[in-house]
Short mmCIF file of C-alpha atoms in Angstrom, two decimals:
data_model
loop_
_atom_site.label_atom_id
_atom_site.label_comp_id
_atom_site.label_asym_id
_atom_site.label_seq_id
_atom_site.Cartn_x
_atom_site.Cartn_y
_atom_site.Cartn_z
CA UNK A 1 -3.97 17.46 -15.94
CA UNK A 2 -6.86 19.91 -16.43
CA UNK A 3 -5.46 22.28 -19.47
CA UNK A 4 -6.24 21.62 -22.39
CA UNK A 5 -6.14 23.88 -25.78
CA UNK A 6 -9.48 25.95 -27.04
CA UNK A 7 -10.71 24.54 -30.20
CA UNK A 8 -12.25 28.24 -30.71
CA UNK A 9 -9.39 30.47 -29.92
CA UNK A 10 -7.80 32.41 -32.38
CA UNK A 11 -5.13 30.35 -31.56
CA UNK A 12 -4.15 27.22 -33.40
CA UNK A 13 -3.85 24.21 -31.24
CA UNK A 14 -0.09 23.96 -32.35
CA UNK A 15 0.26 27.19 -30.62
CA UNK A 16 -1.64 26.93 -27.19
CA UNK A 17 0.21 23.88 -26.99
CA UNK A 18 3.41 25.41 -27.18
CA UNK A 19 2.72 28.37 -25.06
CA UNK A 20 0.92 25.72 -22.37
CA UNK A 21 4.46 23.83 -22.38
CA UNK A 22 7.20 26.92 -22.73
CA UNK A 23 4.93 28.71 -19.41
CA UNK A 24 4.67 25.29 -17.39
CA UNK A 25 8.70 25.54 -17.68
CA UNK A 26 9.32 29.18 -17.32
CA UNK A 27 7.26 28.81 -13.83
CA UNK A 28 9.61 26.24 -12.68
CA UNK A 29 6.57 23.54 -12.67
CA UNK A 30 8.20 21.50 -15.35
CA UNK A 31 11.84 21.50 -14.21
CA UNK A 32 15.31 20.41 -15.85
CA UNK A 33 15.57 17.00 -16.41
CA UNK A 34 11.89 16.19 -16.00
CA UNK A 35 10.72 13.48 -18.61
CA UNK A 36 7.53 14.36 -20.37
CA UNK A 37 4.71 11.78 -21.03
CA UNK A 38 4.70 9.80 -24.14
CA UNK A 39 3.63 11.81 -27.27
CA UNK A 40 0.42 8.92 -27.46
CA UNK A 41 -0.50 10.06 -23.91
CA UNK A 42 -0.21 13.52 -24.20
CA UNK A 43 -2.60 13.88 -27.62
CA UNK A 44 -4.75 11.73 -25.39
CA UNK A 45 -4.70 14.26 -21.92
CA UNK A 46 -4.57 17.01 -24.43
CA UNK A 47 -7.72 15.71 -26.34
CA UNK A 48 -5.49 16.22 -29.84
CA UNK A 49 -3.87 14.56 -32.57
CA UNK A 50 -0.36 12.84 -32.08
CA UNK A 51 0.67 14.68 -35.07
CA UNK A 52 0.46 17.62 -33.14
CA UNK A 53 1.72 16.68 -30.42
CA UNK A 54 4.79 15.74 -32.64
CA UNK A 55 5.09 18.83 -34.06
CA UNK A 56 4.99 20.64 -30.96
CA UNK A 57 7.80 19.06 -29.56
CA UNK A 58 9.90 19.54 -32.84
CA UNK A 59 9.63 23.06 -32.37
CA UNK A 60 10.39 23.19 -28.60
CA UNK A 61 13.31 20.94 -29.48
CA UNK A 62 14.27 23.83 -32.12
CA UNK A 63 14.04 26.68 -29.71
CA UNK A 64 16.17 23.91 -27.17
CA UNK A 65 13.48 23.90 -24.68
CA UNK A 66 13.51 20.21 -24.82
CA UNK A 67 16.02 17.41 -25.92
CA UNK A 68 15.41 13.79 -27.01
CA UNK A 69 18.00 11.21 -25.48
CA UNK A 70 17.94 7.69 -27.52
CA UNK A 71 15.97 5.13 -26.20
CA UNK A 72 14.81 7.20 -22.97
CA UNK A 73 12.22 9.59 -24.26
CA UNK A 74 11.98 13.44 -24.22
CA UNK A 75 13.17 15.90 -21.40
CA UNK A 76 13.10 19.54 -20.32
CA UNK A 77 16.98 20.56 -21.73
CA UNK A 78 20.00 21.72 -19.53
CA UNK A 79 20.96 24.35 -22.38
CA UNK A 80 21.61 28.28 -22.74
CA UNK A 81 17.60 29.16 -22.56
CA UNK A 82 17.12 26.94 -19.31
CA UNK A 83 20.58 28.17 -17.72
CA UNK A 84 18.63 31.48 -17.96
CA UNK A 85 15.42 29.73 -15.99
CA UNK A 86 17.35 28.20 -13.97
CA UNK A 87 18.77 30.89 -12.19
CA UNK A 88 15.44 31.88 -10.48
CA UNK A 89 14.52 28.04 -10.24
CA UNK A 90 16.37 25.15 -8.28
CA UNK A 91 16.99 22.03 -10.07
CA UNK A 92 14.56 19.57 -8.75
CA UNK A 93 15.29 17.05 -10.53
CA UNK A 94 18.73 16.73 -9.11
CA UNK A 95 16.68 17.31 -5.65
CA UNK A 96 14.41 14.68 -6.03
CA UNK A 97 17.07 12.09 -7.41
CA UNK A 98 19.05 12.13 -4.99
CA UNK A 99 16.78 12.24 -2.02
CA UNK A 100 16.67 9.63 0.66
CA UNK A 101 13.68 7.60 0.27
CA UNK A 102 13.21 5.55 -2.70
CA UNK A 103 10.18 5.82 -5.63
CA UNK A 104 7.99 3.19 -5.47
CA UNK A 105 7.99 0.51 -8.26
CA UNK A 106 6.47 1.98 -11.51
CA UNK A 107 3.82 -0.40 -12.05
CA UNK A 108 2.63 0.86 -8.02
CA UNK A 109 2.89 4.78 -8.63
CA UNK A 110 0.43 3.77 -12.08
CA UNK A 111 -1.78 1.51 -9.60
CA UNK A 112 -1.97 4.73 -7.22
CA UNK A 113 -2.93 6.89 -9.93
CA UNK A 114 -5.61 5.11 -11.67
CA UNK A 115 -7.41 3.74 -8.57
CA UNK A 116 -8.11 7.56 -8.58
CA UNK A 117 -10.43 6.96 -11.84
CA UNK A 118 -14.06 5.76 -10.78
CA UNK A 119 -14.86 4.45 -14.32
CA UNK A 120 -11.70 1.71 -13.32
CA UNK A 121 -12.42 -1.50 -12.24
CA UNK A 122 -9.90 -1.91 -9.08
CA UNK A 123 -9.11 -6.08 -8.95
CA UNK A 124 -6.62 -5.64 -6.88
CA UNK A 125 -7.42 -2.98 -4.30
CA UNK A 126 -6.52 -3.84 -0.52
CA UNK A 127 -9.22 -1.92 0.89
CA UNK A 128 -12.96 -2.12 1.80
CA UNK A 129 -15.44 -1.43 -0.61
CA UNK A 130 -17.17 2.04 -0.16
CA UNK A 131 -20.43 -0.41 0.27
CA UNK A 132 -19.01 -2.04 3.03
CA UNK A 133 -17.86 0.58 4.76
CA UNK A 134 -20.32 1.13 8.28
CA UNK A 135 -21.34 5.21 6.84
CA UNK A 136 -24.93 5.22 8.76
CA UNK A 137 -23.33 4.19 12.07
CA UNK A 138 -20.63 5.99 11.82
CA UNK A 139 -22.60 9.05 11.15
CA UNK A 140 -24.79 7.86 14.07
CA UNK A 141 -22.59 7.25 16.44
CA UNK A 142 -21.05 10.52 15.95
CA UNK A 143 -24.19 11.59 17.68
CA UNK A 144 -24.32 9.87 20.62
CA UNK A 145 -20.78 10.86 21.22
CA UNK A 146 -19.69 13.29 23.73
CA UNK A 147 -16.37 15.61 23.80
CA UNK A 148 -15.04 17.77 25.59
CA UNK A 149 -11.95 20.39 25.10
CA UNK A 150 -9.30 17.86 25.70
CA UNK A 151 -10.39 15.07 23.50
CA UNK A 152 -10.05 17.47 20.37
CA UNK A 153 -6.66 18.79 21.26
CA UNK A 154 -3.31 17.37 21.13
CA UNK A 155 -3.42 14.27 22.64
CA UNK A 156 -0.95 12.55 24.98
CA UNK A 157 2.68 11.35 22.85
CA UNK A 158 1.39 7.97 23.12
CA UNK A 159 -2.04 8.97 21.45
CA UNK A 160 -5.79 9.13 23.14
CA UNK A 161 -5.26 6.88 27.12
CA UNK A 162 -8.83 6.27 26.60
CA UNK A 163 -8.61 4.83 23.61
CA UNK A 164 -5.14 2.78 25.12
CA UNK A 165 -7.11 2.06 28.27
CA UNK A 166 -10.10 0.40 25.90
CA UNK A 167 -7.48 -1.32 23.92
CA UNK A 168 -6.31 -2.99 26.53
CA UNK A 169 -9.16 -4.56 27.59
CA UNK A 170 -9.94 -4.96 24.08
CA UNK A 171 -6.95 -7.29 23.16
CA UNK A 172 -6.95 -9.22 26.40
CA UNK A 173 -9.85 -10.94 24.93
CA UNK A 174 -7.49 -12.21 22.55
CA UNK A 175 -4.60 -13.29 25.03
CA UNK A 176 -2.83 -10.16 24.28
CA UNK A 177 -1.86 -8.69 27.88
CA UNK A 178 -0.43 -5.38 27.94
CA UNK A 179 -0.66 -1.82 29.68
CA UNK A 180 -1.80 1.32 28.57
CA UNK A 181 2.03 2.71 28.48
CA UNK A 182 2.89 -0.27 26.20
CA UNK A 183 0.80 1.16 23.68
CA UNK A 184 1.26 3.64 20.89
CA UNK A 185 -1.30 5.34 18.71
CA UNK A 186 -0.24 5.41 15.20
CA UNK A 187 -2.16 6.88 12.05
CA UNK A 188 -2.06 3.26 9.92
CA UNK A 189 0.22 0.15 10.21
CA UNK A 190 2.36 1.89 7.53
CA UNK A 191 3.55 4.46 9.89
CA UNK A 192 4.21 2.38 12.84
CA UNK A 193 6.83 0.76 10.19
CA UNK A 194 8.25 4.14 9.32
CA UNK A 195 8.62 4.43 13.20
CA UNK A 196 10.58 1.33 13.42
CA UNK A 197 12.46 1.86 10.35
CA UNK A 198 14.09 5.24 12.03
CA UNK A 199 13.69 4.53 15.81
CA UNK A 200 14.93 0.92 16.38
CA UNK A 201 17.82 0.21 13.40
CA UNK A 202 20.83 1.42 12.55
CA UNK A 203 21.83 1.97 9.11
CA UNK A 204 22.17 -1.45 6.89
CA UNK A 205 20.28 -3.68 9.35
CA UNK A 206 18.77 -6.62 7.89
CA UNK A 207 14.93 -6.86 7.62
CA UNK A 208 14.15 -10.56 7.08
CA UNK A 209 10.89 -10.99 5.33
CA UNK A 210 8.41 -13.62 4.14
CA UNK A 211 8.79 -14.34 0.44
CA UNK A 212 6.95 -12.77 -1.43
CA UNK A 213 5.84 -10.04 0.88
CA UNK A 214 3.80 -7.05 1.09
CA UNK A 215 7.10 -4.62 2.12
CA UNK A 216 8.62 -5.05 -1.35
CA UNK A 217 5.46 -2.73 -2.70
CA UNK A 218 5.86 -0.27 -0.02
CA UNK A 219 10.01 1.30 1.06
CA UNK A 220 9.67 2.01 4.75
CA UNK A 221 12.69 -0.34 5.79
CA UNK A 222 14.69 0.22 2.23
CA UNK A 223 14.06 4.41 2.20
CA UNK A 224 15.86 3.99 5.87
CA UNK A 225 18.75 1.89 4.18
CA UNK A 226 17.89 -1.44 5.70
CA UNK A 227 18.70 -4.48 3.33
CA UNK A 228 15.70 -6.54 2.76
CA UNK A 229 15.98 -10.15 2.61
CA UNK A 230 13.41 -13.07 1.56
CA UNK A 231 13.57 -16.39 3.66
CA UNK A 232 11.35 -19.37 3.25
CA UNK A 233 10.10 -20.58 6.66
CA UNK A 234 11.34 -24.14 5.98
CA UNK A 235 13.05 -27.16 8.24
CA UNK A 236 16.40 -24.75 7.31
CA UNK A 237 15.12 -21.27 9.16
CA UNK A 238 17.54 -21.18 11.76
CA UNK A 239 20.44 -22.32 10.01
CA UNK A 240 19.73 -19.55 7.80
CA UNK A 241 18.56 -16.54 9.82
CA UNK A 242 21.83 -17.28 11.89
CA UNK A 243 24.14 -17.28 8.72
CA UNK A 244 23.04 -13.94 7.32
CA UNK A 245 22.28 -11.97 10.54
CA UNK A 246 26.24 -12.18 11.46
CA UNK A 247 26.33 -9.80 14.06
CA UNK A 248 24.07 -6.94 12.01
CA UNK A 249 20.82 -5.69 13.60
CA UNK A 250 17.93 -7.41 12.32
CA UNK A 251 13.95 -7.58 12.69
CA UNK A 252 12.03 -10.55 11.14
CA UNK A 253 8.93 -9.05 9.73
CA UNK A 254 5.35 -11.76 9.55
CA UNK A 255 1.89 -11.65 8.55
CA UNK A 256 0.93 -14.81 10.12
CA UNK A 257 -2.98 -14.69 9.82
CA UNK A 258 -4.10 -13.90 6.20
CA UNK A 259 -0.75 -13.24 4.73
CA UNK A 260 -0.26 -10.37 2.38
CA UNK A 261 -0.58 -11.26 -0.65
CA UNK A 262 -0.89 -15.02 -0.26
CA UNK A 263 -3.86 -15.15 2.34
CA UNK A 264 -1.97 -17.91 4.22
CA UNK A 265 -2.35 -18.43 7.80
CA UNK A 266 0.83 -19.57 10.12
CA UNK A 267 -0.28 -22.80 12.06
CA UNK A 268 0.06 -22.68 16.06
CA UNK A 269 3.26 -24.96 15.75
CA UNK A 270 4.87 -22.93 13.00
CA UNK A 271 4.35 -19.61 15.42
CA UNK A 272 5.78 -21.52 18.29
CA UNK A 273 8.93 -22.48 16.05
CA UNK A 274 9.10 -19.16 15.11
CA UNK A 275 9.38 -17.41 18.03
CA UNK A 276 11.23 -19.98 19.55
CA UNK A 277 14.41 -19.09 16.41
CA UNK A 278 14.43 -15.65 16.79
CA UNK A 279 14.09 -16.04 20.51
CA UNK A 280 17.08 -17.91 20.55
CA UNK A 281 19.23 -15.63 17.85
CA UNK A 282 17.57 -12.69 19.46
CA UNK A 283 15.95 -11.20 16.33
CA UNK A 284 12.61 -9.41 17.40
CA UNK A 285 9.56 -10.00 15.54
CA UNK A 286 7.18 -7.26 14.00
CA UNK A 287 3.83 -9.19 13.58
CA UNK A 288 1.67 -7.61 11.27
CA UNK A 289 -2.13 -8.53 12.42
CA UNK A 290 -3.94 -6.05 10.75
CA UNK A 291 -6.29 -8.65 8.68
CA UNK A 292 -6.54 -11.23 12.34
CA UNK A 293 -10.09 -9.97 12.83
CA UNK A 294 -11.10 -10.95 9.31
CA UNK A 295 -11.13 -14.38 9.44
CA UNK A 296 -14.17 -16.36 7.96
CA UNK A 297 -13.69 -19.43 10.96
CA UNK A 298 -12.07 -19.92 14.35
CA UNK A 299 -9.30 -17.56 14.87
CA UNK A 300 -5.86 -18.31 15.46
CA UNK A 301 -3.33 -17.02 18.57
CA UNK A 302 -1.36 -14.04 17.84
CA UNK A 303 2.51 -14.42 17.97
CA UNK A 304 2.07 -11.50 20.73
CA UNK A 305 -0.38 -14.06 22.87
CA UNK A 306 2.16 -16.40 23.51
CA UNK A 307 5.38 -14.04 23.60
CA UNK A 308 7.13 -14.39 26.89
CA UNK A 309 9.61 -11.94 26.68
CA UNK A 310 8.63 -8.80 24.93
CA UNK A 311 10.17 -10.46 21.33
CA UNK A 312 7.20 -9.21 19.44
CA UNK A 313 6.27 -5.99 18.59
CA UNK A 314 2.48 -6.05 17.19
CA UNK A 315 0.89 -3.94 15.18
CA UNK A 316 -2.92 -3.71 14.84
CA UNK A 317 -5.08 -1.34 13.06
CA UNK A 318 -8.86 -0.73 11.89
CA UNK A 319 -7.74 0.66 7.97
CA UNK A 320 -8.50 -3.42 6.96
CA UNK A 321 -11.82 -2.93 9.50
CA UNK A 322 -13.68 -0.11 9.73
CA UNK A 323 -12.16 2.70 7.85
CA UNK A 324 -9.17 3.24 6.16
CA UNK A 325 -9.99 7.08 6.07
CA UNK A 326 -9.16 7.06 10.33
CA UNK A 327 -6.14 6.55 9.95
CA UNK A 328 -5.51 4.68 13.45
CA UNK A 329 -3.27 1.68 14.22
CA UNK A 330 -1.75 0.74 17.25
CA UNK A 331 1.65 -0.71 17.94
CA UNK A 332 2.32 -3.13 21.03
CA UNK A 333 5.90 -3.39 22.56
CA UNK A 334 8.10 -2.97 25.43
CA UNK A 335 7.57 0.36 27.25
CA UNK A 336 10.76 1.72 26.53
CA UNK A 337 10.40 0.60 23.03
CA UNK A 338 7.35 2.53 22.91
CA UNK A 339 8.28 5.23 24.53
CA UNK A 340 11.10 6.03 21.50
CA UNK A 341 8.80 5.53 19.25
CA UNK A 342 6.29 7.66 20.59
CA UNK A 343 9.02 10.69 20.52
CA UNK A 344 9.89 10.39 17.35
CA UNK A 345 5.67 10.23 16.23
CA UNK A 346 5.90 13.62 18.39
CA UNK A 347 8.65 15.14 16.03
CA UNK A 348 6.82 13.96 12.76
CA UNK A 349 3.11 14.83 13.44
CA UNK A 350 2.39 15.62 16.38
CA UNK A 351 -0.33 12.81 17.09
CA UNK A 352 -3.16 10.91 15.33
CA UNK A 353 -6.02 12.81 14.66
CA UNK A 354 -8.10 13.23 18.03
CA UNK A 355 -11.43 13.01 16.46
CA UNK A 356 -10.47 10.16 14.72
CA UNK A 357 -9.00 8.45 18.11
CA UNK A 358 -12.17 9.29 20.26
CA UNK A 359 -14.53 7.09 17.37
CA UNK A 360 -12.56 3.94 17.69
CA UNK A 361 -12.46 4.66 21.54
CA UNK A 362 -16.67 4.70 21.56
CA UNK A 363 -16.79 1.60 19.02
CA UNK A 364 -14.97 -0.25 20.69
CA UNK A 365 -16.49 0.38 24.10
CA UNK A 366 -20.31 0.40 22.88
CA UNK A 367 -19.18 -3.17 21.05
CA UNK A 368 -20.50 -1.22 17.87
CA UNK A 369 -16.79 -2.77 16.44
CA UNK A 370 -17.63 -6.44 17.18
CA UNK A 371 -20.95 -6.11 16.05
CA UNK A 372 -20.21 -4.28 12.47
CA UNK A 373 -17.11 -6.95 12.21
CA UNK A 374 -19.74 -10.28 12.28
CA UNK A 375 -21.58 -8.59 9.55
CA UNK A 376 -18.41 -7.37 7.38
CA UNK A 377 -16.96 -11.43 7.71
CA UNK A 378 -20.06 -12.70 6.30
CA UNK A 379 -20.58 -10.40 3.39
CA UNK A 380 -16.56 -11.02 2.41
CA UNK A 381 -17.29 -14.52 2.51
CA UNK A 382 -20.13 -14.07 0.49
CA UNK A 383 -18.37 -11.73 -2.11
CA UNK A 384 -15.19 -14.76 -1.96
CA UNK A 385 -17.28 -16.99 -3.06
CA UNK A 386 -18.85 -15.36 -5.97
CA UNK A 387 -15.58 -15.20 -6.75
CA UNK A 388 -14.65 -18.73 -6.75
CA UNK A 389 -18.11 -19.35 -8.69
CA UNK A 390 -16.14 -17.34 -11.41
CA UNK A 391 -12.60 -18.63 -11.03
CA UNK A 392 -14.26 -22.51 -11.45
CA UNK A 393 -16.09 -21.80 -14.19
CA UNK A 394 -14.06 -19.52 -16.31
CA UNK A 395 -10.18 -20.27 -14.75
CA UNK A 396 -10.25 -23.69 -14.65
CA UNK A 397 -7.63 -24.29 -17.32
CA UNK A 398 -5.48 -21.58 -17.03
CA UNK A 399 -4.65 -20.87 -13.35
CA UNK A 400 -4.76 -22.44 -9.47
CA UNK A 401 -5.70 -20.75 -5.88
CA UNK A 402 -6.50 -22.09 -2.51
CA UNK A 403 -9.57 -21.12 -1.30
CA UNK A 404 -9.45 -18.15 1.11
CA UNK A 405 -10.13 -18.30 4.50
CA UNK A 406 -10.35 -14.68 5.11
CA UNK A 407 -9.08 -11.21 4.88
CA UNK A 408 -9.59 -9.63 0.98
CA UNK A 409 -7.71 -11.64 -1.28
CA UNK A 410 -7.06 -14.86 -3.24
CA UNK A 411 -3.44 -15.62 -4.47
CA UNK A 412 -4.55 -16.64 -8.20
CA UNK A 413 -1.38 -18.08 -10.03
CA UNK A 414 -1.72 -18.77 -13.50
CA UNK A 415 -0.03 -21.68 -15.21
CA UNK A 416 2.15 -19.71 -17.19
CA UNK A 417 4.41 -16.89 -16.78
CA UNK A 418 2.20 -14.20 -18.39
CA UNK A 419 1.72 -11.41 -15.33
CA UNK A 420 4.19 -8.76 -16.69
CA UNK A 421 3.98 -5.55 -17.23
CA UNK A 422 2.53 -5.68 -21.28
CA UNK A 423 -0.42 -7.40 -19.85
CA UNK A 424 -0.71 -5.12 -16.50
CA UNK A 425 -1.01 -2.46 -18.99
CA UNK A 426 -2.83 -4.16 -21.36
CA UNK A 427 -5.68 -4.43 -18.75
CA UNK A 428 -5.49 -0.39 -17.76
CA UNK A 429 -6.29 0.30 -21.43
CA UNK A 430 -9.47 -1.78 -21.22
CA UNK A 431 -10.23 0.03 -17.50
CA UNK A 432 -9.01 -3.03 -15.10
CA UNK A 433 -6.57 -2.61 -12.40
CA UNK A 434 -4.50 -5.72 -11.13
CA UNK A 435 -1.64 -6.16 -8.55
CA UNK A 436 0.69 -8.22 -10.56
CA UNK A 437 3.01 -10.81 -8.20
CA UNK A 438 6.12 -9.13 -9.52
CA UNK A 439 5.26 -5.92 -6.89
CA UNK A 440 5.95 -8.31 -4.50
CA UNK A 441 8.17 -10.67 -5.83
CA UNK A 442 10.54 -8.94 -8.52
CA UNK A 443 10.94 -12.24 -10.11
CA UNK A 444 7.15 -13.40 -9.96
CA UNK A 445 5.65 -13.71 -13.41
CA UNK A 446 2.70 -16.16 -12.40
CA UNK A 447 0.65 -14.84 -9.47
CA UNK A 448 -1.96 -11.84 -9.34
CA UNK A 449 -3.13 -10.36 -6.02
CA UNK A 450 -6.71 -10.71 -6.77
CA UNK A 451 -8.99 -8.53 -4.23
CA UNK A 452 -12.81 -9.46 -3.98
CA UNK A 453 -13.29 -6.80 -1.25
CA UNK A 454 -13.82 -3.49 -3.36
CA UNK A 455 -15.39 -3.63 -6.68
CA UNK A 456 -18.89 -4.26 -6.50
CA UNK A 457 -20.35 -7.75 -7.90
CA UNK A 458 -21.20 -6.37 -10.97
CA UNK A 459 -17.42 -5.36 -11.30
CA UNK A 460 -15.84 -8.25 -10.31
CA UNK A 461 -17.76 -10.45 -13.13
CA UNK A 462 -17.36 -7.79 -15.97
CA UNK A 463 -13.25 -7.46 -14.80
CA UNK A 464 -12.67 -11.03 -14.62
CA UNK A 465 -14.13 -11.26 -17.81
CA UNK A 466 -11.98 -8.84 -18.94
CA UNK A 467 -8.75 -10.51 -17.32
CA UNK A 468 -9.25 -14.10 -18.50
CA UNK A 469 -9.86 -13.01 -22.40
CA UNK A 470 -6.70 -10.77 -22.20
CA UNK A 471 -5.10 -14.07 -20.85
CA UNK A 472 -6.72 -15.98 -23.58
CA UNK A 473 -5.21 -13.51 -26.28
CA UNK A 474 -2.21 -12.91 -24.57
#
């Protein structure tokens, strides 16, 4: 919000305020229904005192520009002035209600907006610190690059074939075999989900899922109407799988190297088992490998390396890598499979951005990738164990982790169930973000997604600080 009242007009502040608020819903920008923010936040936005923010309302509840309903807060009012308004304005509200895809969790639309605010410091952020992104060779490489009129155009439905033709070779390396036409260019891992969601399913298919997973903060599968359903991968997988699958569609989505958010990493025999149960009760598989190349020691196979039969449908991506700003993933499935998915992609944007194809063609050709990748490893590794240096010395008492073994994060559970939302906000108002457990697991009141991969050094010791004497006090 950028308005805010003159403290030199002619006009009291009680007044611009009330103007401000009666023109925002004359325009149609505040609409019927629409909740306002907290009388506390909006003396703070509007730089005034709540007194007057309390007053201002009054009056627009006087005029019946606004209503108050018990318990929930204060709204723009359905009455005879906004039946007037809304005759040149649609109701919204009732619009955006009753829309197909579901909000995200509260506690993630706040964690969107304040990772906006540079003077936060972002524990929990599951991307690459600006420091650690490659700018100079990026901005060098751009220079050695060559295009011509094609390779900034629309590229082919299945995205750039060089950059399909380089991933192949690419991912062979890695006991992934595939062609070029089993290969779709997608603008982030997200999307390639969002594909799925639409392209594969029909309505009320099950989505089996790790517990707790990364999908519960994100609503491609649930926005689609796909049930979601947590399953622990124990000696009782197959019994269970079988008994709620019936004879529903269903996809079994896995993170099996560097788990989001636990950081765990799926042994070689618990992949083979695996694949072997859905195999067998002919659920496909959507691994997730998007953190595989950020492992600190020897890597693991991918499910895809030792799928037989076209059961796995990979996703890859250089957000977690290189630069979340590209925008490219890749998806890996049967050419037919691909081949729907790629249509739809067609109907929704028209293809990843060209430029933005071309760069990870060159980087990974030139082996500028494998080359930046050895030197992001070892600085995460460094910045995980400063870390741990912290979590020993200060966390001791309170909380337990494993130590991680890669990717961004470490899994930090304390000993009591004190990650809810009071504290999540408590944290914001003393400028530290976290990603509480219960954005992934409704029910988790112990675990915090802690991220050592974006704020600097210097961040990470002053927020931890912060977190463990909010703890203390709690």
């Amino acid at each position: 919000m950028q308005w805010k009242p003159k403290r030199h007009s002619q006009l009291s502040l009680h007044s611009q305020i009330v103007d401000w608020i009666t023109s925002l819903i004359q325009q149609g920008e505040w609409t019927i229904g629409m909740k306002l923010p907290p009388q506390r936040k909006l003396a703070e936005m509007l730089d005034v005192n709540r007194s007057t923010i309390i007053q201002v309302l009054d009056e627009l509840k006087a005029d019946g520009l606004l209503e108050t309903k018990r318990g929930g807060g204060t709204f723009v009012a359905n009455n005879s002035w906004n039946v007037l308004l809304n005759k040149s304005q649609p109701n919204w509200q009732k619009h955006i209600q009753t829309s197909i895809h579901k909000p995200n969790y509260h506690t993630i639309q706040l964690i969107n907006e304040y990772e906006q605010d540079a003077s936060m410091i972002r524990l929990g952020t599951g991307e690459l610190s600006p420091e650690l992104l490659p700018t100079n060779l990026l901005e060098e490489s751009l220079q050695s690059m060559s295009l011509n009129a094609r390779d900034i155009g629309y590229s082919e439905p299945k995205g750039s074939k060089r950059l399909r033709l380089v991933l192949r070779d690419y991912l062979r390396k890695q006991g992934i075999h595939t062609s070029p036409e089993s290969i779709l260019i997608v603008s982030g891992a997200l999307q390639a989900l969002q594909l799925i969601s639409v392209g594969l399913l029909e309505q009320q298919s099950i989505i089996f899922q790790e517990h707790p997973s990364y999908l519960n903060s994100v609503h491609p599968f649930q926005s689609a109407g796909m049930q979601m359903v947590s399953v622990q991968s124990n000696e009782r997988l197959a019994e269970t799988l079988k008994a709620l699958k019936g004879k529903r569609q269903s996809l079994f989505y896995t993170v099996p190297t560097l788990h989001n958010p636990t950081g765990k990493i799926m042994s070689v025999d618990e992949r083979h088992r695996l694949l072997d149960i859905c195999s067998t009760l002919q659920i496909p598989i959507i691994e997730d490998n998007v953190y595989q190349e950020l492992l600190f020691e020897e890597s693991v196979p991918a499910l895809k390396s030792i799928d037989q039969s076209g059961q796995v449908l990979y996703l890859g991506s250089v957000s977690k890598t290189l630069s979340p700003g590209l925008r490219i993933g890749w998806v890996i499935a049967p050419e037919p499979v691909i081949n729907r998915l790629a249509d739809i992609k067609m109907q929704t944007d028209y293809g990843s951005s060209a430029f933005s194809q071309e760069i990870v063609a060159h980087w990974l050709e030139t082996g500028l990738y494998n080359q930046h990748l050895g030197q992001l490893r070892q600085q995460l590794q460094q910045r995980s164990s400063f870390v741990e240096g912290i979590l020993e010395k200060d966390f001791n008492e309170v909380a337990t982790w494993e130590k991680p073994k890669g990717g961004f994060y470490i899994w930090l559970r304390f000993n009591d169930p004190i990650v809810n939302k009071a504290l999540f906000l408590k944290l914001i108002k003393q400028k530290v973000l976290i990603n509480p457990g219960y954005v992934y697991d409704p029910n988790d009141m112990y675990h915090i997604r802690l991220s050592y991969a974006y704020a600097s050094l210097a961040e990470l010791q002053e927020g931890l600080a912060i977190l463990i004497s909010s703890i203390k006090l709690h």
